[in-house]
Amino acid sequence: MADFFNIIFSVDFGYAVLRVTTPILFAAMGALISDKAGVINIALEGMMLISALTGVIMSALSHSAGLGLLGAVIVGALVGMVLAYFALNLKTDVILAAIAINLIAMGGTVFVLFMVGGDKGISSSLASKVLPRIDIPLIRSIPVLGPILSGHNILTYLAFLSVWVMYIFIYRTPLGLRIRAVGENADAADSVGISVRKIQYTALILSGALAGFGGAYMSMGYVSWFSKNMTAGRGFIALAAEAMGGATPHGAMFTSLLFGMFDALSNSLQTLRVPAEFIQMIPYLATVIGLVIYAANKTEQIKRIQAHQNREARKGAQEVKLL
Amino acid sequence: MFKQKRLFELVRTVLAVLIALIVALVTILFASDEPGRALSLFLFGPLDSLRHFGNVLEMMIPLLFTGLAVSIMFSAAQFNLGAEGAFFLGGITATSVAINQSLLPVVHPVLSILAGGLTGALFCGIPALLKVKWNASELVSSLMFNYVALFLGLYLINYYMRDVDAGAMVSFKLADTSKLIRIIPKTRVHFGLILAALTVVAGYYFMYRTRWGYRIRLTGLNSSFARYSGIQTASVIILSQVLGGFIAGSGGAIEILGMYRRFSWQSLPGYGWDGIIVAILARNNPALIPVGAFFLAYLRIGADLMARSSDVQSEVVYIIQGVMIVLIAAESFLAHYRHKLVYREARKTAASGK
Amino acid sequence: GQQGKSDSVETEVLKIVLILNGTLGDKSFFDSADNGMKLIKEKYGNKVLVKTIEMNYDETKWEPTLLDVAEQDWDIIIMGTWQMTEMLQECAPDYPDKKFIIFDTEVDYSLPDMENIYSITYKQNEASFLAGAMAARITTSDMPLANPEKTIGFLGGMDIPVINDFLIGYIEGAQYIDRDIKVAVSYIGSFDDSAKGKEMSLAQYSQGADIGYNVAGQAGLGQLDAAKDANRYAIGVDSDQAELFLSSDPGKAELITTSVLKRVDNSLLRAIDLHMAGTAPWGSTEVLGFEEKAVGFAENDIYMKVVPTKIREEMDMLQKKIIAGDIVVSSAFGMSSSEIQALRDSVSP
Amino acid sequence: MQTDFLSMNNITKVYPNGIVANDGVDFSLRKGEIHALVGENGAGKSTLMKILFGLEHPEEGEILLKGESIHVSSPNVAIEHGIGMVHQHFMLVPSLTVAENMVLGSEPRRGIYTNIKKAESETLELSRKYNLTVEPSARIRDLPVGIKQKVEILKALYRGAEILILDEPTAVLTPQETKELFEELHLLKEKGSTIIFISHKLHEIKELCDRLTIMRNGRSQGVFNVADVTEKEISRLMVGRDVILEVDKGPAAPAEISLKVRNLTVVNDFGKNAVNNISFSLRKGEILGVAGVEGNGQGELVEILTGLQRINFGSVEIEGENIAGKTIKEIRNLGTCHIPEDRMTYGVAETLDIEQNLLADKHDSPRFTGKILTRPKVIRENSLKLIGEYRIKCGSPLEEVKMLSGGNIQKVVVAREFSSDPKLIIADQPTRGIDVGATEFIRKRLVELRDEGSAVLLVSADLNEVMELSDSLIVMYNGEITAFIEDVRSLSEEELGLYMLGIKKQTDGEIGRALHV
Ligand SMILES: Nc1ncnc2c1ncn2[C@@H]1O[C@H](COP(=O)(O)OP(=O)(O)OP(=O)(O)O)[C@@H](O)[C@H]1O
Ligand SMILES: Nc1ncnc2c1ncn2[C@@H]1O[C@H](COP(=O)(O)OP(=O)(O)OP(=O)(O)O)[C@@H](O)[C@H]1O
Ligand SMILES: [Mg+2]
Ligand SMILES: [Mg+2]
């Protein structure tokens, strides 16, 4: 037990949590933006994978990590556009289209890697770049917290920044307002001249771009190569985190961190004398438990709010009457 | 009018397939020095021998089960993705019964399949319960539970059923009494195909000709209305997922009993996701599940034969599959022409009516 | 079916096919087997026709493929892993004029009509024993990146017999050097997720390990990244993992003290050599080890440079002892999961 | 004769399902008029207006605005041309505020941000100008329907609408709210707007409009000056036959008590009594109206009676059985049927066919379902019979309900509910938003069922309807019964209004007569 606490309260652990959280957080933001526009995007997994490969290839070709990142993000956005085209123009069931994209990503990345690098498993033959780590001078010197917060990959900071940006974007800008309107009542948006399709395109493209950041982090930050199927389900976990976070940027961040923490924990706890399979289950079980607690709470809350609203509505009605 | 529309649907589908084939051909041109041969293997390989066609039928069996399972859950508007985990755990529990060497034939597979089915039912029932009780999204919880199923299953195999004399992490041998008999000589097509066919037919009748099916559909289409009509929607929601889980679990059991000597999966086999594809292609209608399953199985086997016997990389087949699935399910593909057709038709009837 | 272009020497061409129950690109087992085919082609040129078929990880496809190739006019059909044995045992008797080679496992020769099968197994546990011994020496050494704690790491793909066979050798090797050595063992639960592999290795390094050994296919490569981040040592597996990064990231390559090699390629070439010479032991199993160069250390420049001479000499000596049978290394095959668990617990830090 | 300000010529629209919703329709507007568009359900009114607003695209025809041909490819274009539309169903985003809904699509900006302050002040300004009072920062989901309707109108005005299309704006309004709305529309007209007004309530059209266009079966039946035609003539042109607007209803013959409500209190989650200690009885063979401004407890009362909500305090007996703890099914089995207020949420499954919708409450009755399998033949007979009997306008019983017009959807609901041999009918706004023909039909059926011995509880915000149909009446205000009127014929509309607004209240003794003890 002492071991357990030693692990949890260690600086390395805190640092690891942020590292593990980063790709999930990006993808969760991607899930969030498309969810807000009323389309569920389960292609995040495939998008990340494609972007991860693009980042490696682009950075190897251009000898620049920045261009690699740019390529990853652009390609992520393009995949988002393809999904949008199928789901919105051709009216393919969006879940099916997403599953197809995941399939294509799984085989396509290996195929492209083979064509480009002559290798099927890992991109080690490509001299790809990694994105830099950043030491934050002031923060670094804070005891305990300093080493946890400082020295991360630049994308880790960007991931957390994206939460804030997303918040501003969704709740403060005209486009955000339109996205929310489309997600909640597409007919209403349509009736005021907003093109629902354009908005959903935008959301899916942004969603893809965010997944692109997540993918780039996987291959140009987390590790320094692309390997087949390297996202290993993180896109799905992000989806869960977004839902569990109540479809708000901060909620999604919080739940991504929670998952990151349990994942980091399961990575550290392997030395405990428990069958590995049980430790490997921890993050997933924790997510479900978190989801249930959240949902149960929310149901209660909604009931209360609804009751409140009903009451207000009735009061309003009477006031009108008495005018 | 109806006939014309059906004809249009046919033309549309054929065109979609053609375009998908062209995309496939372009991809193959990239990947192969002998594209013609590769394509013909892909298209006709499954028909060139009984055994290859048998492969298609073999592959259809699990797809029929998971496709049906998913379609029932989706019909109730329950986006439970747990068919994957249910199939896997169904295989595991069936194994635990099937490795028992002292049971009678016939009884043995029946017990194994039941065990698999019940596990699947339990497994998909949990997200249902969480949904009904606490309104926790079944999509998310089932997605997570799939991982739990994997690790739990591996643990069970590793610690309780592993044959230490085998050179890999596999269960003990399944008893001969538990195996499903082969029904087509020179192939591995087993009795599971008949079971699957029966299940699909029963599934169709269940969904469209029984009160429970009606309740499931009504709840899926408008749960407020279903409740208003006196239907206990909570139990319907649970029923649909328990039933879906049962079918997926039995499917896993049947797959193991029909195709394997021992349980040897070390990761989720993916038939749950395939089931989603099949169910969506079949628009959740059990009567169309065999069509969807056959299509996907044929595609897979054709692609495999191509990858195996030509110089096309095996990964290319994923691309081709994805493109085909997306195009065929594209509802608005050619919608423009369809509307023209409708318009002309409507004018004509209007004119003749006058 | 797939056949070579027919030319004048058609009758003399030996047609060899390798069917892999997985995909290429794992940088270890399957790639090594595929490399064996290349070695054969290099050596025999026009006298052979070789082909590799990836059957993917979907087990239902393995048997149809085996039957397909058995029916086609291949002379020698090669496959690997235990999962193929039972299929092969059923298939081979039906094709008595075909030859089959199965590696990394053996068929049951007490069954009738197994004369056309040649089985090859590897003493990976013995090579792992050396890795364990070296890790133990390094962690207790005063090498620049070693720490005083007597902890070494092991990163496995999954808790399965093949992986554990490596583990058992590793533990025994370490304990042979020093009974107090602790081994931190983690399983990734996947052979793909290199990020998780990195994460687990980092956890091991931060818990005091100063050298780790990865046996997790592509996911294990994460350990090499972790070694670089934590500035600790690593031991690769299957292929020479230092070589992977030698050009793209020399700093990382320098931390990979050596790799434990399982030379499927060598063993396949050897098998064909024997067949050509007419001395192939069809109908029996050969257990290959250090002597046949089927297992061993990657004795590359980094190994020579980074690992002190004293340790290297000791390794050579241990190798000799193993070959001579003075040291007998246990195997995970035949051990129950609880026994393995108990062993892991006994060395857990 | 004035020149036309706007004209739509020879408009033809065919929906993807093959329905010809508009068939060569001509429609024109003069500047500054209020022009009514009337027709049966499904006549093609909404479709024509959606075309004008750019939401649907016609296969044929042209639109001329001020003599120039315009191509309205999307609502955006319509808005640019000064056309605004208030839709039949609310087009608001519930979680957004009034101001946000107002500016949606043409948001004022400050840098990259939405300028919410400006949106709110503009909303306020506009609402003052047109005397349509709303609170800019209130969330739509918190607002009653009357206010929502105002927001809809303001939304159109905000976008500079000179031509305002109002698709059945009064269907969900109370008489008082309607009156208010009419004043506001007059104000708008004075300020120069041109208004298209769709309604099924002919007296409203007589009261408000200048001219009217009548549609039938997707075709225009002509344009008339409102002053020149009588309601009766309008109905005839719409339906193609004479319509009797007054229900021919003999005196009631009340028998024994069917529904007994005693001291019923419904407490909501905030501890407020939505229904406060009410008691009354309903006898077989009579129609008891429940009048009141919406949101005064009628909704909760209906939910309790039908089992959609659990009883907190008090008791309810139906056919002598206490319904506490009974499921909806069990309550239905006592002989209760229910026409819900919100047909799209509670009345039908849109994407299911008519036949299956007609089956919802009785899908498991032995008549339609054997031990295991259903009986398709009997089911088909049943649906054909009901479609014929209730004159549901459709191509076949296998057509999806969402393909029907609103009035026909309502008929599907009514047909299903009335065909279960009900002993107690709970009819919540049974004729909301449906055309005169269908209204006539449903009212007639209600009276017939009463005469056959059913007990009818009629909840309606339509004063005409309650007063015409009910035998007796209770008025609800603030969760309480403020009046019981034994014989409705003795009641004036003004007096009823006073009870509904809680200004006047009967004594407990008078109200107690509702118990029939
Ligand atoms: N989107 C649609 N798809 C198919 N059919 C439709 C659609 N919208 C309307 N219809 C059909 O077109 C016809 C005309 O409908 P429309 O909505 O214009 O009628 P309406 O006059 O507004 O009727 P109501 O008085 O009930 O509102 C109806 O038969 C309706 O069922
Ligand atoms: N996309 C659609 N596909 C098919 N039918 C539709 C579609 N959109 C609307 N409809 C149907 O067309 C009919 C006409 O719709 P509309 O919006 O005019 O309201 P309505 O409810 O019919 O009017 P009322 O309340 O006057 O009866 C409705 O029955 C509606 O359900
Ligand atoms: Mg040390
Ligand atoms: Mg309408």
Tab-separated table of N, CA and C and ligand atoms in Angstrom, chain C residues 139 147-150 210, ligand 3:
chain	number	residue	atom	x	y	z
C	139	THR	N	22.994	-3.451	-14.000
C	139	THR	CA	22.322	-2.675	-12.948
C	139	THR	C	23.188	-2.571	-11.687
C	147	ASN	N	22.119	2.765	-11.821
C	147	ASN	CA	21.881	3.325	-10.485
C	147	ASN	C	22.157	2.252	-9.447
C	148	PRO	N	22.183	2.639	-8.206
C	148	PRO	CA	22.537	1.645	-7.168
C	148	PRO	C	21.442	0.600	-6.947
C	149	GLU	N	20.233	0.911	-7.313
C	149	GLU	CA	19.167	-0.056	-7.045
C	149	GLU	C	19.327	-1.299	-7.909
C	150	LYS	N	19.013	-2.451	-7.321
C	150	LYS	CA	19.187	-3.698	-8.078
C	150	LYS	C	17.874	-4.083	-8.737
C	210	ASP	N	17.107	0.379	-14.180
C	210	ASP	CA	17.994	1.172	-15.020
C	210	ASP	C	18.274	0.478	-16.349
E	3	MG	MG	20.787	-0.452	-10.586
